[in-house]
Coordinates of C-alpha atoms and ligand atoms in Angstrom, one line a residue:
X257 CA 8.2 -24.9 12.9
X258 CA 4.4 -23.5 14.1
X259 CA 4.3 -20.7 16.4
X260 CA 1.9 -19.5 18.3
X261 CA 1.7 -16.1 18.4
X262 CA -1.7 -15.4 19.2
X263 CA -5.4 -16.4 18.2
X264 CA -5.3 -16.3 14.3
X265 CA -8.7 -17.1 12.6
X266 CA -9.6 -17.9 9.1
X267 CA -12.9 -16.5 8.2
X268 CA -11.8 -15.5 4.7
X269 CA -10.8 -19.1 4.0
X270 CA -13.8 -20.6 5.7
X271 CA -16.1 -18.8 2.6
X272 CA -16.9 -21.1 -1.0
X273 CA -14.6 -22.4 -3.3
X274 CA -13.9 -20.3 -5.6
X275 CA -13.2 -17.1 -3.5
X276 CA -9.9 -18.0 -3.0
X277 CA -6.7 -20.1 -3.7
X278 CA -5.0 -21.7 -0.6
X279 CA -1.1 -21.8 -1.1
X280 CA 1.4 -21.0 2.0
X281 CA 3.7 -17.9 1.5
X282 CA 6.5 -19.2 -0.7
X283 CA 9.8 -19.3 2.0
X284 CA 12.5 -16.5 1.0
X285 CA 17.1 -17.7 1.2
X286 CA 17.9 -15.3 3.9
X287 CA 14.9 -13.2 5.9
X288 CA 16.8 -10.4 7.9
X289 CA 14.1 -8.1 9.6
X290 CA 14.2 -4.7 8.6
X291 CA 11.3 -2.8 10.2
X292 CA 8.7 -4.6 13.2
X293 CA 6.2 -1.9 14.9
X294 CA 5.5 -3.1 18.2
X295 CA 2.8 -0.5 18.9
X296 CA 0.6 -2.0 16.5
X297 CA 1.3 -5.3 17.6
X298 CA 0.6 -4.4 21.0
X299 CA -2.7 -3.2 19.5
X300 CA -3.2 -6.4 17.6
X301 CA -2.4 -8.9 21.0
X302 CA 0.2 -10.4 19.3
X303 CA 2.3 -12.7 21.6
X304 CA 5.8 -12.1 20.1
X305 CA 7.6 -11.0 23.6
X306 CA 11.0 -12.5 23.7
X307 CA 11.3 -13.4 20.2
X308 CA 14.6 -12.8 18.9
X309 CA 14.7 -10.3 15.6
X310 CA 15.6 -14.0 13.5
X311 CA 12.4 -15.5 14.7
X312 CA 10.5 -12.3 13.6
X313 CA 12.2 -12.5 10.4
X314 CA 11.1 -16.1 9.5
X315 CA 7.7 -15.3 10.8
X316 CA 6.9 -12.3 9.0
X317 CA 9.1 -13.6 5.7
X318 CA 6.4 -16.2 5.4
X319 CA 8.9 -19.0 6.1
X320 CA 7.1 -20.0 9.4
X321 CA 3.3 -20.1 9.8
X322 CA 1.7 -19.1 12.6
X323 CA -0.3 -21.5 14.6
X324 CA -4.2 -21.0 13.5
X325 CA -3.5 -19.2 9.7
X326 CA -4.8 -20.9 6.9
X327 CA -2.8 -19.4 4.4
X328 CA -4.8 -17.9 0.8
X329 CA -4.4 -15.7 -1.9
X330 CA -8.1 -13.6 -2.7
X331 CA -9.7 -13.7 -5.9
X332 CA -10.9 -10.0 -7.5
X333 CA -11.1 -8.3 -10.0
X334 CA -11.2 -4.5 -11.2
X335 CA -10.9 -1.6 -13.7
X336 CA -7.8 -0.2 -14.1
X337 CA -7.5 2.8 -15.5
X338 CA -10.9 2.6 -16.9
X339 CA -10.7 -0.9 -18.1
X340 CA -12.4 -3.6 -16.5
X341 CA -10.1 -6.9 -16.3
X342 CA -12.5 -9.5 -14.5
X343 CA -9.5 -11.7 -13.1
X344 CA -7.1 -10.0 -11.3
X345 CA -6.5 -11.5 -7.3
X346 CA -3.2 -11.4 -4.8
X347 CA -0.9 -12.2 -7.4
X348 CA 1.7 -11.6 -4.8
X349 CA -0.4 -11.1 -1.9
X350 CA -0.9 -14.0 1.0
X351 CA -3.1 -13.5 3.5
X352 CA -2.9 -15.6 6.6
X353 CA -5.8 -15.0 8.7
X354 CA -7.8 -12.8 10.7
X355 CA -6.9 -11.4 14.0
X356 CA -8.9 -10.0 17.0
X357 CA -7.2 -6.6 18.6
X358 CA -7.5 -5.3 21.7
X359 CA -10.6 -3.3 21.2
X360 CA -12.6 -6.4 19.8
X361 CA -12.1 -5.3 16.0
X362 CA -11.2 -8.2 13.6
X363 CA -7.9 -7.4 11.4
X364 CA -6.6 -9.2 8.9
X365 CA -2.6 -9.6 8.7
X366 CA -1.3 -10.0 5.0
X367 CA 1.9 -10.7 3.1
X368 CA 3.0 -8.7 0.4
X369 CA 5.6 -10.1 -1.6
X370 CA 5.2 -13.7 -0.4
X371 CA 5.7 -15.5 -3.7
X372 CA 3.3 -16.4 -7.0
X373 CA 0.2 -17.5 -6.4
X374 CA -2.6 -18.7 -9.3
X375 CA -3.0 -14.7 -9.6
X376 CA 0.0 -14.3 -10.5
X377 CA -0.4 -13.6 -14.8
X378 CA 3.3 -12.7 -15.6
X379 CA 4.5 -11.6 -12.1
X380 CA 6.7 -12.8 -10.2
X381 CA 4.9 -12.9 -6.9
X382 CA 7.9 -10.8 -5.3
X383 CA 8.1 -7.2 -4.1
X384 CA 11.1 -4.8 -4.6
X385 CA 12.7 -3.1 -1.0
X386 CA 11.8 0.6 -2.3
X387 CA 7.9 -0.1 -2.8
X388 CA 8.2 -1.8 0.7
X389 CA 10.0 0.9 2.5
X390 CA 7.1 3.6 0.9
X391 CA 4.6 1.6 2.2
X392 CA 5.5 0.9 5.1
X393 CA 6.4 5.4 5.9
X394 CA 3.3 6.4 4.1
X395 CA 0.6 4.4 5.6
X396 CA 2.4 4.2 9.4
X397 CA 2.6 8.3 8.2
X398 CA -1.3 8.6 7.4
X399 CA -2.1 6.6 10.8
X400 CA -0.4 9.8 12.3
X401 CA -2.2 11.7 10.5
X402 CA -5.6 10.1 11.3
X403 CA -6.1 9.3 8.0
X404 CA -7.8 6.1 8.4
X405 CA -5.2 3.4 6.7
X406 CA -4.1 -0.6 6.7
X407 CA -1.0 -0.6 8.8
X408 CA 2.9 -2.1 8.3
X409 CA 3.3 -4.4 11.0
X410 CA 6.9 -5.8 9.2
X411 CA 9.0 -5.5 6.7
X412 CA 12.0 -8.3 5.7
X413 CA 14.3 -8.0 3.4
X414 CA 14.7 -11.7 1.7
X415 CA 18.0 -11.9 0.4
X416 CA 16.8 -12.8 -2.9
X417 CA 17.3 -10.1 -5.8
X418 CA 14.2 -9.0 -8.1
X419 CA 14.1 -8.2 -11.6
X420 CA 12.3 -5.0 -12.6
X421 CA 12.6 -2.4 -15.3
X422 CA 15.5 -0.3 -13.0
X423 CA 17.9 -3.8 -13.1
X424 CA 18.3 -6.0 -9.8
X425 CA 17.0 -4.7 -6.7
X426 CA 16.7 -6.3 -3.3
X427 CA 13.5 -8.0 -2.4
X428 CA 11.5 -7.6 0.5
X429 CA 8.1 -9.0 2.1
X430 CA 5.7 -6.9 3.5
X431 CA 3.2 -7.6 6.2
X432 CA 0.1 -5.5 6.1
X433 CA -3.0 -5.1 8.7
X434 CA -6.1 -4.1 7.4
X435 CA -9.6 -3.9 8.4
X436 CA -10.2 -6.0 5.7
X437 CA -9.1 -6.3 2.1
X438 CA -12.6 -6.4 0.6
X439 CA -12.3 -4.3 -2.4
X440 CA -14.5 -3.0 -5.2
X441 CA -12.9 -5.1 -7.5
X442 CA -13.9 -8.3 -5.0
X443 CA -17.3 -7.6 -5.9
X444 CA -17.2 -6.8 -9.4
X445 CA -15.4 -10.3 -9.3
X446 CA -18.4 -12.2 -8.8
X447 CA -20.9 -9.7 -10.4
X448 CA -19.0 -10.2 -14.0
X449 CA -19.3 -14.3 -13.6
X450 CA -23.3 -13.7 -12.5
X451 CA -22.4 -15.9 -9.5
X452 CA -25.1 -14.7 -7.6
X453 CA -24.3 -16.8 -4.8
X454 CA -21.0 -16.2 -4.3
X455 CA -22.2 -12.3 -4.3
X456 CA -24.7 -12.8 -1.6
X457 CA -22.1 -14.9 0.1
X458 CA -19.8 -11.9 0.3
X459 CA -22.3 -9.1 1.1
X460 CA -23.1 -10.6 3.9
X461 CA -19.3 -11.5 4.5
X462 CA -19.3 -7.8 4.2
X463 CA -21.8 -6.6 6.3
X464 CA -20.8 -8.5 8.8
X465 CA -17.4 -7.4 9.1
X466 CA -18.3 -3.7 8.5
X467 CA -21.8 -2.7 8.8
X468 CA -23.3 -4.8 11.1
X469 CA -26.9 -2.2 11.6
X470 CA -27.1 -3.3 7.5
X471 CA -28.2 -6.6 8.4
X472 CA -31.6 -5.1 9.8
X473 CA -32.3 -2.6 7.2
X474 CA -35.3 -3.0 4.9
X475 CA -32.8 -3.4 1.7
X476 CA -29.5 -4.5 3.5
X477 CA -27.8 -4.5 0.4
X478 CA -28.7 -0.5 -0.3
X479 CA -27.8 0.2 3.5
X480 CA -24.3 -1.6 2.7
X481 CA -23.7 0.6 -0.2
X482 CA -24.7 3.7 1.7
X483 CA -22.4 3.2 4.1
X484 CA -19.4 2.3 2.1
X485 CA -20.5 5.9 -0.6
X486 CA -19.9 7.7 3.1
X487 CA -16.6 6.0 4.3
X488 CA -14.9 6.7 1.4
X489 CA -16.5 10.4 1.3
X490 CA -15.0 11.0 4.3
X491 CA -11.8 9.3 3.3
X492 CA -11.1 11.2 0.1
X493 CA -11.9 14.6 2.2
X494 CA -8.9 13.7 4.3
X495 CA -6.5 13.0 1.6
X496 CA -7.4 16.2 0.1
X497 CA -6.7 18.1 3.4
X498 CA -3.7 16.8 3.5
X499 CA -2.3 17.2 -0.2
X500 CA -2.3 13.1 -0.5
X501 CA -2.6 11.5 -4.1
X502 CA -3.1 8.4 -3.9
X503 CA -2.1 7.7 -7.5
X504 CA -3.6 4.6 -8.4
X505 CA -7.3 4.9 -7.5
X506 CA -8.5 1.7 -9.5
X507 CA -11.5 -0.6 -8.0
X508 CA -9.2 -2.8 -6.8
X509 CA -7.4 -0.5 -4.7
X510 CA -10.5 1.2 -3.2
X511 CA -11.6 -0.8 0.0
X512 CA -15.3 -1.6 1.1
X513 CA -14.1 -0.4 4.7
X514 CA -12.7 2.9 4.0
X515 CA -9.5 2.5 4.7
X516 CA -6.9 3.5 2.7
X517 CA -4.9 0.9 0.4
X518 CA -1.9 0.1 -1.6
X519 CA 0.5 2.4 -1.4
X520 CA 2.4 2.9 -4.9
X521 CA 3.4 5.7 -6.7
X522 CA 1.5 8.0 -4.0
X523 CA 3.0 10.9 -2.6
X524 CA 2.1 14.7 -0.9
X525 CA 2.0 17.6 -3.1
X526 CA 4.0 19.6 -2.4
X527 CA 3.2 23.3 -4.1
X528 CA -0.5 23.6 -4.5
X529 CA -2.0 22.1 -8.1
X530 CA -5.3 20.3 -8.1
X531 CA -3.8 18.5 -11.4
X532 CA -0.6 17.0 -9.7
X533 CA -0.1 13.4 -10.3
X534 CA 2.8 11.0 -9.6
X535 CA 2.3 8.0 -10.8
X536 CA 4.7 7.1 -14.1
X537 CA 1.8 5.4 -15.7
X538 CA -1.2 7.9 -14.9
X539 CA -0.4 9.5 -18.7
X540 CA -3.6 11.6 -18.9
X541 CA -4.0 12.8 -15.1
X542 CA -6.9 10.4 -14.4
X543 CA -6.1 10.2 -10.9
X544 CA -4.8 13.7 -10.1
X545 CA -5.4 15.6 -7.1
X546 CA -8.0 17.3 -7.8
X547 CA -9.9 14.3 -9.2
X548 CA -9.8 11.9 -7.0
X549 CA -13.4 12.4 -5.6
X550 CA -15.1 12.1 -8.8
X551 CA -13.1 9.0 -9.7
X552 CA -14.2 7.9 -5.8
X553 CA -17.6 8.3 -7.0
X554 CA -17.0 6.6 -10.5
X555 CA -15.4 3.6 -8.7
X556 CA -18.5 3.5 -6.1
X557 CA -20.8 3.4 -9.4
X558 CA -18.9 -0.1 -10.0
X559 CA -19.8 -1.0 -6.6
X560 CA -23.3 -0.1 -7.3
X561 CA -23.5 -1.9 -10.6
X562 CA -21.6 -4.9 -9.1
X563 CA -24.8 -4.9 -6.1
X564 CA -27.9 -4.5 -8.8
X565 CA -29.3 -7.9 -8.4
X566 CA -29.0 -8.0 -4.5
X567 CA -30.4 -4.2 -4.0
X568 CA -33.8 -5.3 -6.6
X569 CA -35.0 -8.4 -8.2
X570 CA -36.3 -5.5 -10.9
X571 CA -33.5 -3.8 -12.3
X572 CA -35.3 -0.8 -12.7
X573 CA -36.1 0.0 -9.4
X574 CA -32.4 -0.9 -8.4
X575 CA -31.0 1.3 -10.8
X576 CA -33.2 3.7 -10.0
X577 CA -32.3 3.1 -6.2
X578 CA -28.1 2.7 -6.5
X579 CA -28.2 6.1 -8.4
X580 CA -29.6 7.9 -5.9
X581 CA -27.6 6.4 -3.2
X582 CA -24.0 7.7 -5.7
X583 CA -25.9 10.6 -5.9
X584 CA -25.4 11.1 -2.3
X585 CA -21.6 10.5 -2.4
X586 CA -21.1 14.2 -3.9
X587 CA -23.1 15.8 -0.6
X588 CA -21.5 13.8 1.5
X589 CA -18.0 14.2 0.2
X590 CA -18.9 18.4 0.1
X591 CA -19.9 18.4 3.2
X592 CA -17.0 16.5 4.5
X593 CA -14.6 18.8 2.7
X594 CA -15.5 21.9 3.6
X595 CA -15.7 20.8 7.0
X596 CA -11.9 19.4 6.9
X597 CA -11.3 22.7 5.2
X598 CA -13.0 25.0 7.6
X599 CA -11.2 23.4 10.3
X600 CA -7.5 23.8 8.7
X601 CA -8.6 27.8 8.7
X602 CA -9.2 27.4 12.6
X603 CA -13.0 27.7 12.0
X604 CA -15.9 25.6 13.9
X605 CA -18.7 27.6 12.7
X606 CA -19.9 27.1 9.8
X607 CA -20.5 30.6 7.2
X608 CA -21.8 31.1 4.0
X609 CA -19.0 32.5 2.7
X610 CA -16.0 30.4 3.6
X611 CA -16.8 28.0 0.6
X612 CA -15.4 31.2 -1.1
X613 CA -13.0 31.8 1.0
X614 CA -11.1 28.5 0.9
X615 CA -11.8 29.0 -2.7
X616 CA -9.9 32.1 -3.2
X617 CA -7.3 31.2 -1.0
X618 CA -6.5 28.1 -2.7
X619 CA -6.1 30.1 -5.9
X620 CA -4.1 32.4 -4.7
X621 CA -1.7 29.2 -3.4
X622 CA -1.9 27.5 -7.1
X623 CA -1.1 30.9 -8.8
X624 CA 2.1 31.3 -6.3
X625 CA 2.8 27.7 -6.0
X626 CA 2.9 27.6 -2.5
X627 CA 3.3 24.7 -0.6
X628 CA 0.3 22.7 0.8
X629 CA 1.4 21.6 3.9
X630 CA 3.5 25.2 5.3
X631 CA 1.1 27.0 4.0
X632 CA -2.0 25.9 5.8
X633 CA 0.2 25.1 8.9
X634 CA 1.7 28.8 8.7
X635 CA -1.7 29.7 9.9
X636 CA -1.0 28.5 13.3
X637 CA 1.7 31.3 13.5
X638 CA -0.4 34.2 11.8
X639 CA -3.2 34.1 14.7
X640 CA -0.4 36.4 16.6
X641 CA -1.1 40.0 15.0
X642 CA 2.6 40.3 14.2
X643 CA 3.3 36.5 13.1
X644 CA 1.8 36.5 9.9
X645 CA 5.3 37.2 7.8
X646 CA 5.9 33.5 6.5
X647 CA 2.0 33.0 5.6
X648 CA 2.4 36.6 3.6
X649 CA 4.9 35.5 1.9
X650 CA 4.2 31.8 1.1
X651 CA 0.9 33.8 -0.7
X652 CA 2.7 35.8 -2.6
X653 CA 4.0 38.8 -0.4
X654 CA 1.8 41.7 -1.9
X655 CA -1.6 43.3 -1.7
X656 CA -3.8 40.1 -2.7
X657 CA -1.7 38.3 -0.3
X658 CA -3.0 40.8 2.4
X659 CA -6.5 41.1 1.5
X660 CA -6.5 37.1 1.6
X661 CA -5.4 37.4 5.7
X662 CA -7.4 40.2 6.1
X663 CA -10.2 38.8 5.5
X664 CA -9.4 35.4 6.9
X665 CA -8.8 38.0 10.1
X666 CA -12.0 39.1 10.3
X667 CA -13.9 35.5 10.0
X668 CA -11.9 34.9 13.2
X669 CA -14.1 37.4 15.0
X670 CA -17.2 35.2 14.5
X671 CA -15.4 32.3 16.2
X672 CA -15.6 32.7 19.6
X673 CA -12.4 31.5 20.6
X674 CA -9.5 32.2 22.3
X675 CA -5.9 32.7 20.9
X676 CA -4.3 30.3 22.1
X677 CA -7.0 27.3 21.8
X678 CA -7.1 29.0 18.0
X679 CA -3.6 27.8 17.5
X680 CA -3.8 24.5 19.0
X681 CA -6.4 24.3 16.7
X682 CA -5.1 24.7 13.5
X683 CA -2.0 23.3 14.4
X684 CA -4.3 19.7 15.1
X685 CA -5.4 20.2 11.4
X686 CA -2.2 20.8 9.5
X687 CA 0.8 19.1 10.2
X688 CA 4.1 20.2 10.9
X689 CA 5.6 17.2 8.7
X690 CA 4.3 14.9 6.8
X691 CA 6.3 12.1 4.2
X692 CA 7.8 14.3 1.7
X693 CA 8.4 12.5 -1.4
X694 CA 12.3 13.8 -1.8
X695 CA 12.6 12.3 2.1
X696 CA 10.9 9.3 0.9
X697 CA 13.3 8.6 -1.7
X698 CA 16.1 9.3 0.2
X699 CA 15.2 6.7 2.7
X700 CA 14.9 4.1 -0.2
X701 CA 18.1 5.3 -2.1
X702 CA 20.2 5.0 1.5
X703 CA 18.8 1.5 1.8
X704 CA 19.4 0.1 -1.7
X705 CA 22.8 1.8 -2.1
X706 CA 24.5 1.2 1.0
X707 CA 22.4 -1.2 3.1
X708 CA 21.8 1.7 5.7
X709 CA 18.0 1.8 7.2
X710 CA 18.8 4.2 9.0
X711 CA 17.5 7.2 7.2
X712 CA 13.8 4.6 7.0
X713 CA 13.8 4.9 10.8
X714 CA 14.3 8.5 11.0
X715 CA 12.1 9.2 9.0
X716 CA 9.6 6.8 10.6
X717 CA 9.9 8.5 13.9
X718 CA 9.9 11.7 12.7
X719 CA 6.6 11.3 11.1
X720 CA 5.5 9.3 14.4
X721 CA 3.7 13.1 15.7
X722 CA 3.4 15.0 12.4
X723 CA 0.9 17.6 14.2
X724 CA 3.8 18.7 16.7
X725 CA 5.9 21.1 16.4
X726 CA 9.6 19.4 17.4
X727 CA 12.8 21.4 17.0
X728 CA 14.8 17.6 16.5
X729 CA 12.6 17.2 13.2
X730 CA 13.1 20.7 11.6
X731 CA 15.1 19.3 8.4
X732 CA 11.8 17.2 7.8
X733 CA 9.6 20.3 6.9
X734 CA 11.0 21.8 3.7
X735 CA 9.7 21.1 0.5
X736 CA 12.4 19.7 -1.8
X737 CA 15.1 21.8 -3.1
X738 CA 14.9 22.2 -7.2
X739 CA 17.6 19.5 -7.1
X740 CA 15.5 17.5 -4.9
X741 CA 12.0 16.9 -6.7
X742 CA 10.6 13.9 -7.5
X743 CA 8.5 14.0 -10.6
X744 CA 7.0 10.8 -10.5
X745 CA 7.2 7.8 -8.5
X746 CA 7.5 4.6 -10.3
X747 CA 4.6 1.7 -9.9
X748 CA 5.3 -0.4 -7.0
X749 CA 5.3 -3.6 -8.7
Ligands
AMP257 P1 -1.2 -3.3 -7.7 O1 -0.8 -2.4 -8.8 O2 -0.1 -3.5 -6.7 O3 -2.5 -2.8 -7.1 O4 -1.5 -4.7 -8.4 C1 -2.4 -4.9 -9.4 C2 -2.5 -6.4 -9.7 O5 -1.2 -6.9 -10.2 C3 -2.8 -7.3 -8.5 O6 -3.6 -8.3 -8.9 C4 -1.4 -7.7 -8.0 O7 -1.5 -8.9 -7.2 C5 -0.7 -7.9 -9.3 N1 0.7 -7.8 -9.2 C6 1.4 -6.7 -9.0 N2 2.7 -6.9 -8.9 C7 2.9 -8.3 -9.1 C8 4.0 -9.2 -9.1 N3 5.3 -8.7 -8.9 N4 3.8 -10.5 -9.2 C9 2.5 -10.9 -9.4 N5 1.4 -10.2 -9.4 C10 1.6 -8.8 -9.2
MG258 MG1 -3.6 -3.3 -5.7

């Protein structure tokens, strides 16, 4: 059965052989829809209206194409963990096309989950509910936030069973929108073959899609680079003011738009630690907190390398070129930082000191172990002379502790502002909530265990306005109970 549900297009699929393999999603037994957001297909123009939850199921299982998709699985490539493997691709990724939204920006929509494709190595192409269910709370979550982010449109369960290292679990497809799923790795996938053509092919693929004033720079290729060095600047300076690790940070899973992608075995700190990592597999802490923008800037070096030949016919001079623009990521992503930093203190203005200041106070946090997210957000509260209890004792509760809001007291009096648009102010840059890893896994637990998704939509909605304060969310805001923690969360594969 084809269904129309809205002007699909298939620009990926329209590029060279060899970019791609072209396979339909492979059909699941029993799609049952667990999760569909309607705001973002609002956004997207999809014509689903009237579609009963079965149809959506089908559609968004992969067992019925849309009308207009031409159905492929993308070649890349990428280091991981340091090592470069030069084939890697959707191994169980489809992607069915490209999609206009409402404000004129092409999307694409992507399975994940969909079955085994010629990327597949030893996989089995499928996807287990639990890394489904994070996905789909943490990036809806870092939307929220304003984190930019692909977005869960769907997510089915299948009714088929996948094998993985914890025994049987139910399977699930996931459907992901994304500016685009260009990756590092996508370039570094032509650059290793020396397929010139195909690279040029996909810079200007690139360009297109994401820096359009790159096409009339003097070295397009160098403006492209500079502009993806700056997106994911800014991006990493919002995961770090809001205590994200991504956990898996390899080329492949860093995006040529800036988005955020592939949510695994990511997760908020929780008490303050630049060397927190999740991830099962990250044995040595390569992609802890408090590295993930000089592994940003190590990835964009691939990039760089991957774009030689296309920024200089002499490799010299495009060496010499590309290492000035990676230079630039570390001003940018300073700059960007302090100013997300600044802002989560309540200040606009910009002072030699509060480098420092931040500095000392996220010390102070690590020494105590305070939590990231009521910490910053207890701010809010202390701009009242006699509500600064819970931020005195979330820093400790003694003199430093006081010396620490003291001072932060009497930057305020450069700021020019008012009390009240002070508070609105800090509470815009901290949230009140955000997806806390023990709330995560409880959503996931409820779901395997007893088939109840109930505790996924909760938490869903209760993430839906992290910045707000909202007396019906309250149980949402504590860190995890001892009991509670979760150490590590386990690849999503
Ligand atoms: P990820 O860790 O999800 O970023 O995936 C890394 C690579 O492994 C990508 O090429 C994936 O398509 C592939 N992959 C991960 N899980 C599976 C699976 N279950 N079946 C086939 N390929 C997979
Ligand atoms: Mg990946």
């Amino acid at each position: 059965m084809s269904l129309s549900i809205g002007r699909i297009e298939a620009r990926y699929a329209a590029l060279p052989e060899g970019f791609f393999a072209a396979l339909p999603p492979t059909p699941v037994a029993a799609p049952r829809l667990i999760a569909f957001n309607e705001s973002l297909a609002a956004e997207l123009g999809l014509s689903v209206e009237g579609l009963p939850s079965e149809a959506l199921a089908r559609l968004f299982a992969g067992n019925d194409i849309p009308e207009g998709a031409l159905p492929i699985a993308v070649a890349y490539a990428g280091h991981q963990f340091g090592s470069f493997v030069p084939q890697l691709g959707d191994g169980r990724a489809i992607l069915l096309g490209e999609i206009r939204d409402q404000s004129g920006r092409l999307r694409d929509i992507a399975f994940k989950g969909s079955g085994r494709t010629p990327y597949s190595r030893g996989g089995d192409g499928r996807a287990a509910l639990g890394p489904v269910l994070r996905e789909y709370i943490v990036s809806e979550a870092m939307y929220a936030l304003g984190v930019p982010t692909t977005r869960a449109l769907a997510a089915v369960l299948t009714g088929e069973r996948v094998l993985r290292e914890q025994g049987p679990l139910p399977g699930a497809v996931f459907t992901r929108v994304a500016a685009s799923h260009l990756r590092v790795g996508t370039f570094q996938f032509f650059a290793a073959r020396e397929d010139q053509d195909s690279l040029r092919a996909l810079l200007s693929f690139a360009i297109d899609r994401h820096d359009p004033e790159a096409k009339d720079a003097s070295n397009p290729a160098l403006a492209f680079l500079r502009g993806v060095i700056e997106r994911q600047a800014h991006l990493i300076a919002r995961w770090m003011g809001l205590g994200f690790v991504h956990g898996v940070m390899n080329t492949d899973n860093m995006t040529i738009s800036g988005e955020t992608i592939d949510y695994g075995p990511c997760a908020f700190m929780e008490a303050y630690d630049p060397a927190t990592v999740f991830s099962s597999i990250d044995q040595f802490g390569r992609y802890a907190y408090g590295r993930q923008a000089a592994i940003a800037q190590w990835n964009l070096a691939r990039l760089a390398e991957a774009l030689l030949p296309l920024i200089d016919e002499d490799e010299e001079r495009a060496v010499k070129l590309a290492s000035e623009a990676i230079s630039g990521f570390a001003h940018h992503f300073h700059k960007a930082y302090d100013d997300v930093m600044r802002m989560k203190l309540g200040l606009l203005k910009k002072d030699e000191d509060d480098t420092d200041l931040v500095a000392s106070l996220l010390l102070r946090m690590q020494q105590k172990q305070s939590d990231f997210t009521l910490t910053f957000r207890a701010f809010a509260e202390a701009v009242a002379p006699d509500g600064e209890g819970a931020l005195r004792s979330l820093l400790g509760g003694d003199d430093i502790a006081d010396q620490l809001i003291a001072r932060w007291r009497e930057r305020l009096l450069r700021e020019d502002v008012s009390s009240s648009d002070l508070v609105a102010r800090i509470k815009s840059s901290n949230p009140k909530r955000i997806p806390r890893n023990h709330r995560v896994e409880e959503a996931i637990q409820a779901a395997i265990m007893t088939n109840d998704f109930e505790p996924f939509h909760r938490l869903n909605r209760a993430l839906q306005n992290p910045y707000a304060d909202d007396p019906a969310y309250v149980a949402y805001e504590a860190p995890a109970a001892p009991d509670e923690r979760v150490r590590v969360t386990f690849c999503g594969t």
